[in-house]
Amino acid sequence: MQAAAAHPDSYPYDLAFASLPEPTLLVDEGGSLTGMNGAAEALLGPAAVASAEAGEPLARALPWLAPAAADVLGGAPEAALEAEVRTGGGRRCLSARLRRVSGPGGALRGAVVVLEDLTERRALDARLRAAEQLAALGTLAAGIAHEVNSPLACVVAGLSFVEAEHERLGPAVAEADLVEARAALEEARAAALRVGRIVRSLQVFGRPTAPLLGEVELARAIRDAALLAEPALRGRARLALSLAEGIAVRASEAALTELFLGIVAHAAQSLPAAAGGEEGTLRVGLEVRGGEARVEVAAEGAGARPLAAPEPAAERPDLGLLVCHGLASALGGSVAVGTGEGGGVTALVRLPLA
């Protein structure tokens, strides 16, 4: 709709108003919504159109605009605001610029309101902030890995020396002592090697985000991510991996580790802390189906719950999931997140084979 013509000569102005690309509203001097152009109709939806056609007070038609409009109608030359608004197309982040309209002699005639949809821009800003945070985390991870690697190498070398000495002195030591000492050495070596795997995962995670692509084994990337996700799982769930070996995709190892770390951590959040009770289970399966690699993640256990009601990513973005979606898309794949029968988070990652 458009504002009713006050004079036959107003037709060109009415046509220009209707054709403006910016969503634009008209408010009369009494604070009622009296007109909107086609762009505003498309943005705000049928309910707002009906309010404008009825000339409803702005406080009822678009209450989020009413305080700024009152300022302008009360004497301020202009006003501006941003608000998250539910429109006919869902929740949107809108900016509004209001300007006082005066007639001959400066008499108040109303106000004009120009709207802008900032939803996509705000979502992009959120993704950029998430990327910056991940880059900082990657730098920190690489630094930690570097600091841990040298003393760890000394520990492993020392264990190797002790094992060699143990073998050399074996005949002179009682059999019972040998068995106990060897068991302790094996446990220490296993622990040191586990720390080494964690360090390698941190080094992968801390590499630049756009390295050369190559063939990467998915099972290995998932195991690396599982190691890094252990703090998020502790006290909530045990990890159950069912990974087919030999499945490779064309990607960067860092990107895959980051992708699966984000998915596993997100799913773990749907499981409550055990608090002395039984932990849940986070199942991760890998297989080839339909000519593509499929990684299925499911959070199962008492008290599992959806994290939030589903909403378009641009409206209520989960930054971790936004990053995961971006990583999968860059590799030619996709991520679908849902809710399982027991209420926990499920996720399906699909990637093209190498």
Short mmCIF file of C-alpha atoms in Angstrom, two decimals:
data_model
loop_
_atom_site.label_atom_id
_atom_site.label_comp_id
_atom_site.label_asym_id
_atom_site.label_seq_id
_atom_site.Cartn_x
_atom_site.Cartn_y
_atom_site.Cartn_z
CA MET A 1 0.00 0.00 0.00
CA GLN A 2 0.99 3.66 -0.07
CA ALA A 3 -0.17 6.82 1.63
CA ALA A 4 -3.49 8.20 0.39
CA ALA A 5 -3.04 11.03 -2.09
CA ALA A 6 -3.79 14.40 -0.51
CA HIS A 7 -3.92 16.20 -3.85
CA PRO A 8 -4.18 15.12 -7.52
CA ASP A 9 -0.69 16.50 -8.12
CA SER A 10 0.71 14.13 -5.48
CA TYR A 11 0.56 11.16 -7.89
CA PRO A 12 4.22 11.41 -9.02
CA TYR A 13 5.31 11.58 -5.38
CA ASP A 14 3.16 8.60 -4.44
CA LEU A 15 4.67 6.63 -7.33
CA ALA A 16 8.19 7.58 -6.27
CA PHE A 17 7.43 6.56 -2.66
CA ALA A 18 6.04 3.19 -3.75
CA SER A 19 9.12 2.58 -5.93
CA LEU A 20 11.76 3.31 -3.30
CA PRO A 21 14.07 0.29 -2.85
CA GLU A 22 14.45 1.00 0.87
CA PRO A 23 11.61 -0.18 3.15
CA THR A 24 9.92 3.11 4.08
CA LEU A 25 7.04 3.99 6.44
CA LEU A 26 4.95 7.12 6.93
CA VAL A 27 3.74 8.23 10.36
CA ASP A 28 1.29 11.11 10.79
CA GLU A 29 1.56 13.90 13.34
CA GLY A 30 -0.62 11.96 15.76
CA GLY A 31 1.72 8.97 15.79
CA SER A 32 -0.35 6.65 13.60
CA LEU A 33 1.08 4.44 10.87
CA THR A 34 -0.44 5.72 7.64
CA GLY A 35 1.61 4.26 4.82
CA MET A 36 4.37 1.90 3.71
CA ASN A 37 5.93 1.11 0.35
CA GLY A 38 6.27 -2.28 -1.30
CA ALA A 39 9.72 -2.95 0.15
CA ALA A 40 8.38 -2.38 3.67
CA GLU A 41 5.39 -4.63 3.01
CA ALA A 42 7.70 -7.45 1.90
CA LEU A 43 9.91 -6.99 4.97
CA LEU A 44 7.31 -6.54 7.72
CA GLY A 45 4.59 -8.87 6.49
CA PRO A 46 0.77 -8.87 6.28
CA ALA A 47 0.05 -7.88 9.89
CA ALA A 48 1.97 -4.62 9.52
CA VAL A 49 0.29 -3.95 6.16
CA ALA A 50 -3.12 -4.35 7.78
CA SER A 51 -2.11 -1.97 10.59
CA ALA A 52 -1.05 0.67 8.06
CA GLU A 53 -4.27 0.29 6.10
CA ALA A 54 -6.24 0.78 9.31
CA GLY A 55 -4.11 3.75 10.38
CA GLU A 56 -3.35 2.16 13.74
CA PRO A 57 -1.26 4.01 16.32
CA LEU A 58 2.40 3.12 15.95
CA ALA A 59 2.48 2.00 19.60
CA ARG A 60 0.11 -0.83 18.62
CA ALA A 61 1.23 -1.51 15.06
CA LEU A 62 5.01 -1.46 15.56
CA PRO A 63 5.65 -0.86 19.28
CA TRP A 64 9.43 -1.18 18.91
CA LEU A 65 9.37 2.01 16.77
CA ALA A 66 7.04 4.03 18.99
CA PRO A 67 9.57 5.59 21.44
CA ALA A 68 11.84 6.88 18.64
CA ALA A 69 8.82 8.18 16.73
CA ALA A 70 7.61 9.99 19.85
CA ASP A 71 10.99 11.73 20.11
CA VAL A 72 10.83 12.92 16.50
CA LEU A 73 7.20 13.99 16.71
CA GLY A 74 8.03 15.76 19.97
CA GLY A 75 10.60 18.00 18.32
CA ALA A 76 13.78 16.03 17.64
CA PRO A 77 14.83 16.42 13.98
CA GLU A 78 15.78 12.75 13.63
CA ALA A 79 16.33 9.50 15.53
CA ALA A 80 17.81 6.07 14.91
CA LEU A 81 17.66 2.65 16.52
CA GLU A 82 18.34 -1.05 16.02
CA ALA A 83 16.00 -3.80 17.19
CA GLU A 84 15.39 -7.51 16.84
CA VAL A 85 11.88 -7.82 15.49
CA ARG A 86 9.52 -10.65 14.64
CA THR A 87 8.30 -10.09 11.08
CA GLY A 88 6.33 -12.12 8.58
CA GLY A 89 9.59 -13.84 7.62
CA GLY A 90 10.73 -14.65 11.17
CA ARG A 91 12.96 -12.75 13.56
CA ARG A 92 15.07 -10.08 11.86
CA CYS A 93 17.58 -7.51 13.04
CA LEU A 94 16.39 -4.13 11.71
CA SER A 95 17.73 -0.61 11.85
CA ALA A 96 15.40 2.37 11.59
CA ARG A 97 16.19 5.98 10.73
CA LEU A 98 13.39 8.45 11.50
CA ARG A 99 13.19 12.03 10.27
CA ARG A 100 10.66 14.70 11.12
CA VAL A 101 8.51 15.97 8.23
CA SER A 102 7.40 19.61 8.35
CA GLY A 103 4.92 21.47 6.19
CA PRO A 104 4.64 25.15 5.25
CA GLY A 105 5.72 27.40 8.09
CA GLY A 106 7.41 24.51 9.90
CA ALA A 107 4.15 22.90 10.96
CA LEU A 108 4.56 19.25 11.98
CA ARG A 109 3.21 16.86 9.34
CA GLY A 110 4.59 13.58 10.70
CA ALA A 111 7.69 11.46 10.22
CA VAL A 112 9.26 9.24 7.60
CA VAL A 113 10.94 6.00 8.68
CA VAL A 114 13.56 4.21 6.56
CA LEU A 115 14.29 0.61 7.55
CA GLU A 116 17.28 -1.61 6.79
CA ASP A 117 17.51 -5.38 7.31
CA LEU A 118 20.81 -6.06 9.11
CA THR A 119 20.19 -9.76 9.77
CA GLU A 120 22.68 -11.17 7.28
CA ARG A 121 25.29 -8.56 8.16
CA ARG A 122 25.02 -9.40 11.87
CA ALA A 123 25.26 -13.13 11.11
CA LEU A 124 28.39 -12.47 9.03
CA ASP A 125 29.86 -10.40 11.87
CA ALA A 126 29.20 -13.32 14.23
CA ARG A 127 30.93 -15.73 11.87
CA LEU A 128 33.93 -13.40 11.57
CA ARG A 129 34.17 -13.07 15.35
CA ALA A 130 34.01 -16.85 15.68
CA ALA A 131 36.76 -17.24 13.08
CA GLU A 132 38.95 -14.72 14.93
CA GLN A 133 38.39 -16.55 18.21
CA LEU A 134 39.26 -19.86 16.59
CA ALA A 135 42.40 -18.36 15.06
CA ALA A 136 43.48 -17.11 18.49
CA LEU A 137 42.70 -20.52 19.98
CA GLY A 138 44.73 -22.19 17.24
CA THR A 139 47.73 -19.97 17.98
CA LEU A 140 47.42 -20.78 21.68
CA ALA A 141 47.13 -24.51 20.92
CA ALA A 142 50.23 -24.44 18.73
CA GLY A 143 52.17 -22.65 21.46
CA ILE A 144 51.10 -25.15 24.11
CA ALA A 145 52.01 -28.04 21.83
CA HIS A 146 55.46 -26.56 21.21
CA GLU A 147 56.10 -26.07 24.93
CA VAL A 148 54.95 -29.60 25.83
CA ASN A 149 56.71 -31.38 22.97
CA SER A 150 60.31 -30.91 24.16
CA PRO A 151 59.90 -32.17 27.74
CA LEU A 152 57.69 -34.96 26.45
CA ALA A 153 60.47 -36.10 24.12
CA CYS A 154 62.80 -36.21 27.12
CA VAL A 155 60.29 -38.31 29.07
CA VAL A 156 59.92 -40.81 26.22
CA ALA A 157 63.70 -40.99 25.77
CA GLY A 158 64.14 -41.57 29.50
CA LEU A 159 61.57 -44.35 29.49
CA SER A 160 63.31 -45.99 26.57
CA PHE A 161 66.61 -45.85 28.45
CA VAL A 162 65.07 -47.34 31.60
CA GLU A 163 63.49 -50.13 29.55
CA ALA A 164 66.83 -50.91 27.95
CA GLU A 165 68.54 -50.98 31.35
CA HIS A 166 65.73 -53.13 32.69
CA GLU A 167 66.40 -55.67 29.96
CA ARG A 168 70.14 -55.57 30.62
CA LEU A 169 69.78 -56.05 34.36
CA GLY A 170 66.99 -58.59 34.06
CA PRO A 171 69.01 -61.69 35.08
CA ALA A 172 70.13 -59.98 38.29
CA VAL A 173 66.64 -58.96 39.41
CA ALA A 174 63.96 -61.14 40.98
CA GLU A 175 61.22 -62.25 38.55
CA ALA A 176 58.45 -60.70 40.67
CA ASP A 177 60.20 -57.33 40.66
CA LEU A 178 60.68 -57.56 36.89
CA VAL A 179 56.98 -58.12 36.22
CA GLU A 180 55.87 -55.20 38.41
CA ALA A 181 58.51 -52.83 37.09
CA ARG A 182 57.76 -53.69 33.46
CA ALA A 183 54.04 -53.12 34.00
CA ALA A 184 54.77 -49.69 35.49
CA LEU A 185 57.05 -48.83 32.58
CA GLU A 186 54.44 -49.88 30.03
CA GLU A 187 51.81 -47.72 31.73
CA ALA A 188 54.18 -44.74 31.77
CA ARG A 189 55.07 -45.22 28.10
CA ALA A 190 51.39 -45.53 27.13
CA ALA A 191 50.60 -42.32 29.02
CA ALA A 192 53.51 -40.48 27.37
CA LEU A 193 52.45 -41.65 23.91
CA ARG A 194 48.90 -40.51 24.64
CA VAL A 195 50.19 -37.06 25.54
CA GLY A 196 52.14 -37.15 22.28
CA ARG A 197 48.96 -37.83 20.32
CA ILE A 198 47.24 -34.92 22.06
CA VAL A 199 50.18 -32.66 21.21
CA ARG A 200 49.98 -33.73 17.57
CA SER A 201 46.26 -32.95 17.56
CA LEU A 202 46.95 -29.51 19.03
CA GLN A 203 49.57 -28.90 16.35
CA VAL A 204 47.08 -29.85 13.65
CA PHE A 205 44.44 -27.61 15.21
CA GLY A 206 46.88 -24.70 15.38
CA ARG A 207 47.92 -24.74 11.74
CA PRO A 208 46.72 -22.02 9.36
CA THR A 209 43.11 -22.50 8.30
CA ALA A 210 43.79 -22.57 4.55
CA PRO A 211 46.60 -25.07 3.92
CA LEU A 212 46.99 -27.08 0.75
CA LEU A 213 44.36 -29.79 0.49
CA GLY A 214 45.31 -33.43 0.40
CA GLU A 215 43.87 -36.86 1.08
CA VAL A 216 43.07 -37.19 4.78
CA GLU A 217 41.83 -40.32 6.54
CA LEU A 218 38.57 -39.49 8.28
CA ALA A 219 39.01 -42.03 11.07
CA ARG A 220 42.28 -40.40 12.11
CA ALA A 221 40.80 -36.89 12.07
CA ILE A 222 37.85 -38.07 14.18
CA ARG A 223 40.15 -39.69 16.73
CA ASP A 224 42.22 -36.49 16.95
CA ALA A 225 39.02 -34.49 17.54
CA ALA A 226 37.89 -37.02 20.16
CA LEU A 227 41.11 -36.49 22.12
CA LEU A 228 40.63 -32.72 22.12
CA ALA A 229 36.94 -33.09 23.07
CA GLU A 230 37.64 -35.15 26.20
CA PRO A 231 37.30 -32.16 28.59
CA ALA A 232 33.84 -31.42 27.15
CA LEU A 233 32.80 -35.07 27.57
CA ARG A 234 34.21 -35.64 31.05
CA GLY A 235 31.42 -36.27 33.55
CA ARG A 236 28.79 -36.26 30.80
CA ALA A 237 29.38 -39.06 28.35
CA ARG A 238 31.70 -41.79 27.24
CA LEU A 239 32.67 -41.83 23.59
CA ALA A 240 31.76 -44.88 21.50
CA LEU A 241 33.54 -44.87 18.13
CA SER A 242 32.57 -47.13 15.24
CA LEU A 243 34.86 -46.01 12.45
CA ALA A 244 35.41 -47.73 9.13
CA GLU A 245 39.07 -47.49 8.20
CA GLY A 246 40.55 -46.41 4.88
CA ILE A 247 37.95 -43.73 4.09
CA ALA A 248 39.67 -40.59 2.81
CA VAL A 249 38.41 -37.17 1.75
CA ARG A 250 40.20 -34.29 0.08
CA ALA A 251 40.63 -31.73 2.83
CA SER A 252 43.07 -30.21 5.28
CA GLU A 253 43.68 -32.21 8.44
CA ALA A 254 43.24 -29.08 10.56
CA ALA A 255 39.85 -28.28 9.01
CA LEU A 256 38.55 -31.82 9.57
CA THR A 257 39.74 -31.89 13.17
CA GLU A 258 38.11 -28.52 13.80
CA LEU A 259 34.88 -29.68 12.13
CA PHE A 260 34.50 -32.86 14.19
CA LEU A 261 35.64 -31.20 17.41
CA GLY A 262 32.85 -28.65 16.98
CA ILE A 263 30.21 -31.32 16.23
CA VAL A 264 31.21 -33.57 19.15
CA ALA A 265 31.38 -30.66 21.61
CA HIS A 266 27.96 -29.40 20.47
CA ALA A 267 26.37 -32.84 20.88
CA ALA A 268 27.94 -33.29 24.32
CA GLN A 269 26.18 -30.15 25.55
CA SER A 270 22.80 -31.91 25.19
CA LEU A 271 23.79 -34.43 27.89
CA PRO A 272 23.57 -33.38 31.55
CA ALA A 273 26.50 -33.74 33.93
CA ALA A 274 26.41 -37.18 35.51
CA ALA A 275 26.71 -35.86 39.11
CA GLY A 276 27.30 -39.34 40.48
CA GLY A 277 24.80 -40.95 38.13
CA GLU A 278 25.38 -42.87 34.95
CA GLU A 279 27.11 -41.05 32.12
CA GLY A 280 25.48 -40.85 28.73
CA THR A 281 26.97 -42.14 25.50
CA LEU A 282 28.14 -40.15 22.52
CA ARG A 283 28.20 -42.41 19.50
CA VAL A 284 30.24 -41.53 16.42
CA GLY A 285 29.99 -43.74 13.35
CA LEU A 286 31.80 -43.50 10.02
CA GLU A 287 30.85 -45.32 6.83
CA VAL A 288 30.58 -44.93 3.08
CA ARG A 289 27.04 -44.80 1.73
CA GLY A 290 25.75 -43.56 -1.60
CA GLY A 291 29.23 -42.73 -2.84
CA GLU A 292 30.01 -40.33 0.01
CA ALA A 293 31.49 -40.43 3.49
CA ARG A 294 28.91 -40.16 6.26
CA VAL A 295 29.74 -39.41 9.88
CA GLU A 296 26.81 -39.82 12.28
CA VAL A 297 26.93 -38.45 15.82
CA ALA A 298 24.26 -39.18 18.45
CA ALA A 299 24.05 -38.15 22.11
CA GLU A 300 22.20 -40.79 24.16
CA GLY A 301 21.42 -41.03 27.85
CA ALA A 302 19.06 -40.16 30.67
CA GLY A 303 18.24 -36.48 30.70
CA ALA A 304 19.36 -35.85 27.12
CA ARG A 305 17.63 -32.78 25.76
CA PRO A 306 17.54 -30.58 22.68
CA LEU A 307 19.77 -27.53 23.12
CA ALA A 308 17.21 -25.08 21.75
CA ALA A 309 14.17 -24.86 19.55
CA PRO A 310 15.28 -25.00 15.91
CA GLU A 311 15.60 -21.56 14.33
CA PRO A 312 17.20 -20.33 11.14
CA ALA A 313 20.95 -19.92 11.63
CA ALA A 314 20.78 -16.25 10.74
CA GLU A 315 18.29 -15.59 13.55
CA ARG A 316 19.87 -17.34 16.53
CA PRO A 317 23.30 -18.43 15.37
CA ASP A 318 25.24 -21.01 17.33
CA LEU A 319 28.76 -19.84 16.52
CA GLY A 320 30.30 -23.28 16.78
CA LEU A 321 27.76 -24.75 14.40
CA LEU A 322 28.11 -21.83 12.00
CA VAL A 323 31.82 -22.58 11.78
CA CYS A 324 31.11 -26.30 11.28
CA HIS A 325 28.63 -25.56 8.49
CA GLY A 326 31.18 -23.30 6.84
CA LEU A 327 33.97 -25.88 7.07
CA ALA A 328 31.80 -28.66 5.65
CA SER A 329 30.51 -26.44 2.83
CA ALA A 330 34.06 -25.44 1.89
CA LEU A 331 34.86 -29.15 1.48
CA GLY A 332 31.81 -29.75 -0.71
CA GLY A 333 29.83 -31.39 2.08
CA SER A 334 27.08 -30.57 4.55
CA VAL A 335 26.11 -30.76 8.22
CA ALA A 336 22.57 -31.57 9.39
CA VAL A 337 21.78 -31.24 13.11
CA GLY A 338 18.63 -32.57 14.72
CA THR A 339 17.15 -34.24 17.79
CA GLY A 340 17.15 -37.99 18.38
CA GLU A 341 14.33 -40.12 19.81
CA GLY A 342 15.75 -39.78 23.32
CA GLY A 343 15.98 -36.00 23.07
CA GLY A 344 19.74 -35.70 22.54
CA VAL A 345 21.47 -33.95 19.67
CA THR A 346 22.14 -35.87 16.48
CA ALA A 347 24.34 -34.75 13.62
CA LEU A 348 25.08 -36.06 10.15
CA VAL A 349 28.19 -34.88 8.33
CA ARG A 350 28.37 -35.77 4.64
CA LEU A 351 31.59 -35.32 2.68
CA PRO A 352 32.63 -36.27 -0.87
CA LEU A 353 35.20 -39.04 -1.10
CA ALA A 354 38.72 -38.26 -2.29
#
